[in-house]
Short mmCIF file of C-alpha atoms in Angstrom, two decimals:
data_model
loop_
_atom_site.label_atom_id
_atom_site.label_comp_id
_atom_site.label_asym_id
_atom_site.label_seq_id
_atom_site.Cartn_x
_atom_site.Cartn_y
_atom_site.Cartn_z
CA UNK G 41 -133.34 -184.07 40.64
CA UNK G 42 -130.27 -181.85 40.00
CA UNK G 43 -127.47 -181.28 42.00
CA UNK G 44 -127.92 -177.61 42.17
CA UNK G 45 -131.25 -178.53 43.79
CA UNK G 46 -129.94 -181.08 46.38
CA UNK G 47 -127.03 -178.30 47.27
CA UNK G 48 -129.31 -175.44 48.02
CA UNK G 49 -131.40 -176.63 51.24
CA UNK G 50 -128.11 -177.54 52.61
CA UNK G 51 -126.40 -174.29 51.88
CA UNK G 52 -128.22 -172.38 54.91
CA UNK G 53 -126.81 -175.30 57.43
CA UNK G 54 -123.64 -175.12 56.08
CA UNK G 55 -123.38 -171.29 56.29
CA UNK G 56 -124.73 -171.58 59.83
CA UNK G 57 -122.04 -174.18 60.78
CA UNK G 58 -119.24 -172.20 59.28
CA UNK G 59 -120.44 -169.18 61.30
CA UNK G 60 -120.76 -171.11 64.31
CA UNK G 61 -117.38 -172.32 63.99
CA UNK G 62 -115.88 -169.04 63.65
CA UNK G 63 -117.45 -167.66 66.55
CA UNK G 64 -116.53 -170.65 68.71
CA UNK G 65 -113.08 -169.68 67.68
CA UNK G 66 -112.98 -166.60 69.47
CA UNK G 67 -115.18 -168.01 72.48
CA UNK G 68 -112.36 -170.66 72.92
CA UNK G 69 -109.61 -168.21 72.75
CA UNK G 70 -111.46 -166.45 75.17
CA UNK G 71 -111.83 -169.12 77.79
CA UNK G 72 -108.29 -169.77 77.24
CA UNK G 73 -106.83 -166.09 77.99
CA UNK G 74 -109.45 -166.34 81.37
CA UNK G 75 -108.78 -169.59 83.36
CA UNK G 76 -109.10 -171.90 80.42
CA UNK G 77 -112.72 -172.48 80.96
CA UNK G 78 -115.83 -170.37 80.44
CA UNK G 79 -119.69 -170.29 81.56
CA UNK G 80 -122.34 -168.22 79.56
CA UNK G 81 -125.75 -167.99 78.56
CA UNK G 82 -127.41 -167.20 75.15
CA UNK G 83 -129.68 -164.46 74.95
CA UNK G 84 -131.81 -162.98 72.58
CA UNK G 85 -131.09 -159.55 71.26
CA UNK G 86 -133.96 -159.08 69.10
CA UNK G 87 -135.22 -160.40 65.87
CA UNK G 88 -132.36 -160.76 63.87
CA UNK G 89 -129.33 -161.33 66.69
CA UNK G 90 -128.48 -163.48 69.62
CA UNK G 91 -125.72 -162.34 72.17
CA UNK G 92 -123.48 -164.86 73.94
CA UNK G 93 -122.23 -163.50 77.38
CA UNK G 94 -119.17 -165.64 78.62
CA UNK G 95 -117.60 -165.51 81.83
CA UNK G 96 -114.06 -166.96 81.97
CA UNK G 97 -112.72 -168.95 85.16
CA UNK G 98 -111.16 -165.90 86.37
CA UNK G 99 -114.19 -163.80 86.35
CA UNK G 100 -113.47 -161.61 83.28
CA UNK G 101 -116.60 -161.38 81.07
CA UNK G 102 -117.27 -160.55 77.39
CA UNK G 103 -119.45 -161.31 74.55
CA UNK G 104 -120.00 -162.43 70.78
CA UNK G 105 -122.84 -161.51 68.61
CA UNK G 106 -124.48 -164.32 66.69
CA UNK G 107 -126.90 -164.06 63.71
CA UNK G 108 -129.35 -166.25 65.36
CA UNK G 109 -130.08 -168.23 68.67
CA UNK G 110 -129.19 -171.71 66.85
CA UNK G 111 -125.81 -170.45 65.81
CA UNK G 112 -124.95 -168.98 69.06
CA UNK G 113 -126.16 -171.93 70.95
CA UNK G 114 -123.96 -174.14 68.47
CA UNK G 115 -121.05 -171.73 68.89
CA UNK G 116 -121.10 -172.24 72.77
CA UNK G 117 -121.12 -175.89 72.41
CA UNK G 118 -118.36 -176.00 69.66
CA UNK G 119 -116.33 -174.10 72.24
CA UNK G 120 -117.32 -176.17 75.18
CA UNK G 121 -118.44 -173.40 77.18
CA UNK G 122 -120.98 -174.50 79.79
CA UNK G 123 -124.46 -173.01 79.24
CA UNK G 124 -126.68 -171.71 82.02
CA UNK G 125 -130.46 -170.84 81.29
CA UNK G 126 -129.80 -167.23 82.91
CA UNK G 127 -127.30 -164.72 83.95
CA UNK G 128 -128.15 -165.03 87.46
CA UNK G 129 -127.29 -166.49 90.70
CA UNK G 130 -123.88 -168.39 90.36
CA UNK G 131 -123.07 -167.06 86.85
CA UNK G 132 -123.68 -163.26 87.98
CA UNK G 133 -121.78 -164.02 90.89
CA UNK G 134 -118.46 -164.93 88.99
CA UNK G 135 -118.33 -161.76 87.16
CA UNK G 136 -115.46 -159.31 88.17
CA UNK G 137 -115.92 -156.19 87.08
CA UNK G 138 -113.27 -152.98 86.95
CA UNK G 139 -113.10 -149.61 87.23
CA UNK G 140 -114.37 -149.04 83.67
CA UNK G 141 -117.45 -150.70 84.34
CA UNK G 142 -118.16 -149.17 87.83
CA UNK G 143 -117.61 -145.72 86.64
CA UNK G 144 -119.82 -146.53 83.33
CA UNK G 145 -122.62 -147.87 85.37
CA UNK G 146 -122.76 -145.24 87.86
CA UNK G 147 -122.68 -142.73 84.79
CA UNK G 148 -125.88 -144.19 83.45
CA UNK G 149 -127.27 -143.95 87.14
CA UNK G 150 -126.66 -140.12 87.22
CA UNK G 151 -127.68 -139.47 83.68
CA UNK G 152 -124.10 -139.53 82.10
#
């Protein structure tokens, strides 16, 4: 077996790990800027993406998109995000929304 043959199977895992680390860097920065910690949930968006929704200790929230569920979950783990199974209950109650979100939600409800 040549070195090229042994390197090929590992390439996707190494690539996924690099992507997870890059996303984790953003999640870590978000947590640091919003109270030092964050909780979140990793959700499937579709066949080609996953969304990591995070809520900082101060109630601010944001998200990151990952190319797969495995990469999203790994990124959250690397960033020290406390993961939840779903965005309900305690996690949902932590979210603090601002005027923008309320205006946007109202616009959706009334057709705008």
